[in-house]
Short mmCIF file of C-alpha atoms in Angstrom, two decimals:
data_model
loop_
_atom_site.label_atom_id
_atom_site.label_comp_id
_atom_site.label_asym_id
_atom_site.label_seq_id
_atom_site.Cartn_x
_atom_site.Cartn_y
_atom_site.Cartn_z
CA MET A 1 109.70 100.23 114.59
CA PHE A 2 108.53 102.87 112.68
CA THR A 3 105.58 104.90 114.42
CA ARG A 4 105.05 107.01 111.36
CA PRO A 5 105.61 106.27 107.17
CA ILE A 6 108.47 107.26 105.73
CA LEU A 7 109.18 108.82 103.47
CA VAL A 8 113.00 108.71 101.30
CA TYR A 9 113.63 111.18 98.35
CA SER A 10 116.31 113.03 96.46
CA ASN A 11 116.12 117.38 95.94
CA TYR A 12 117.53 115.64 92.27
CA CYS A 13 115.19 113.06 91.72
CA PRO A 14 112.06 114.97 89.38
CA HIS A 15 109.76 111.48 90.32
CA SER A 16 111.10 112.19 93.82
CA ASN A 17 109.76 116.38 93.27
CA ASN A 18 106.62 115.41 92.17
CA PHE A 19 105.98 112.75 95.07
CA VAL A 20 106.06 115.42 97.39
CA ASN A 21 104.70 118.54 95.37
CA LYS A 22 101.65 116.27 95.15
CA LEU A 23 101.73 114.28 99.43
CA MET A 24 102.63 118.04 100.39
CA GLU A 25 99.13 118.57 98.77
CA THR A 26 96.87 115.78 101.14
CA PRO A 27 96.41 115.87 104.75
CA LEU A 28 98.83 113.36 104.53
CA ALA A 29 101.70 114.87 104.59
CA GLN A 30 101.98 115.73 107.58
CA TYR A 31 101.85 112.48 109.13
CA PHE A 32 105.13 111.66 107.17
CA VAL A 33 108.80 111.44 107.69
CA TYR A 34 110.78 113.02 105.74
CA ILE A 35 114.40 111.80 104.43
CA ASN A 36 117.37 112.90 101.72
CA VAL A 37 119.58 111.21 100.09
CA ASP A 38 121.66 114.16 98.93
CA VAL A 39 124.93 114.56 100.14
CA ASP A 40 125.76 117.81 101.51
CA PRO A 41 127.58 119.74 99.93
CA ILE A 42 129.75 121.02 102.48
CA THR A 43 130.73 117.51 104.42
CA LYS A 44 130.17 116.25 101.44
CA LYS A 45 128.45 113.41 103.84
CA ARG A 46 124.52 111.82 103.81
CA SER A 47 122.53 112.59 106.40
CA ASP A 48 122.59 110.86 109.50
CA ASP A 49 119.15 109.63 108.98
CA PHE A 50 119.26 108.60 106.27
CA LEU A 51 122.72 106.33 107.12
CA ASN A 52 120.40 104.77 110.01
CA LEU A 53 117.67 104.31 108.06
CA LYS A 54 119.40 102.02 105.60
CA MET A 55 121.66 100.38 108.20
CA LEU A 56 118.19 99.72 110.04
CA LEU A 57 116.38 98.42 107.42
CA ALA A 58 119.11 95.82 105.94
CA GLN A 59 119.92 94.75 109.73
CA HIS A 60 116.20 93.80 111.39
CA PHE A 61 114.34 93.71 107.61
CA ASN A 62 117.01 92.57 104.82
CA TYR A 63 116.23 95.37 102.40
CA ASN A 64 118.69 97.89 100.67
CA LEU A 65 117.37 100.63 100.34
CA ASN A 66 118.59 101.79 97.22
CA ALA A 67 116.72 103.89 95.64
CA VAL A 68 114.22 106.73 95.10
CA PRO A 69 111.39 107.62 96.45
CA THR A 70 110.92 105.27 98.35
CA VAL A 71 107.86 105.20 100.49
CA ILE A 72 108.33 103.08 104.08
CA THR A 73 105.27 102.04 106.79
CA GLU A 74 104.01 99.74 108.38
CA ASN A 75 106.70 99.39 110.31
CA GLY A 76 109.26 98.95 108.06
CA GLU A 77 107.22 95.70 107.08
CA PHE A 78 105.85 97.39 103.72
CA ILE A 79 107.99 99.23 100.76
CA LEU A 80 106.76 100.83 98.14
CA LYS A 81 109.98 101.66 95.76
CA ASP A 82 111.31 103.86 92.52
CA LYS A 83 109.23 103.35 89.14
CA LYS A 84 107.91 99.77 90.30
CA GLY A 85 106.48 101.36 93.52
CA PHE A 86 104.73 104.66 91.52
CA GLY A 87 104.20 103.32 87.97
CA LEU A 88 107.45 105.53 86.94
CA SER A 89 109.23 104.90 84.05
CA LYS A 90 112.78 105.90 85.42
CA SER A 91 113.74 106.58 89.22
CA LEU A 92 116.87 107.70 90.46
CA TYR A 93 119.04 104.79 92.78
CA VAL A 94 121.51 105.74 95.60
#
């Protein structure tokens, strides 16, 4: 289903930004697919990539994608999210 790990993030979440910045310092960064959850300021809509991923996870894994940062690996079977997955004190919910 997923051939590469996926990072779901928001430009408005400091934890997402910290994670993206740290990831960019490693060779692993090139293997990730990056999906931003932020609403487009012009269209006032979220990206189709995000909406499709959210629907796919709900249908195939009974998973509600509702927090950032979230990393999805192992074909969607392994999901790290928000403060539980990254040891964060707070996270942004989408």
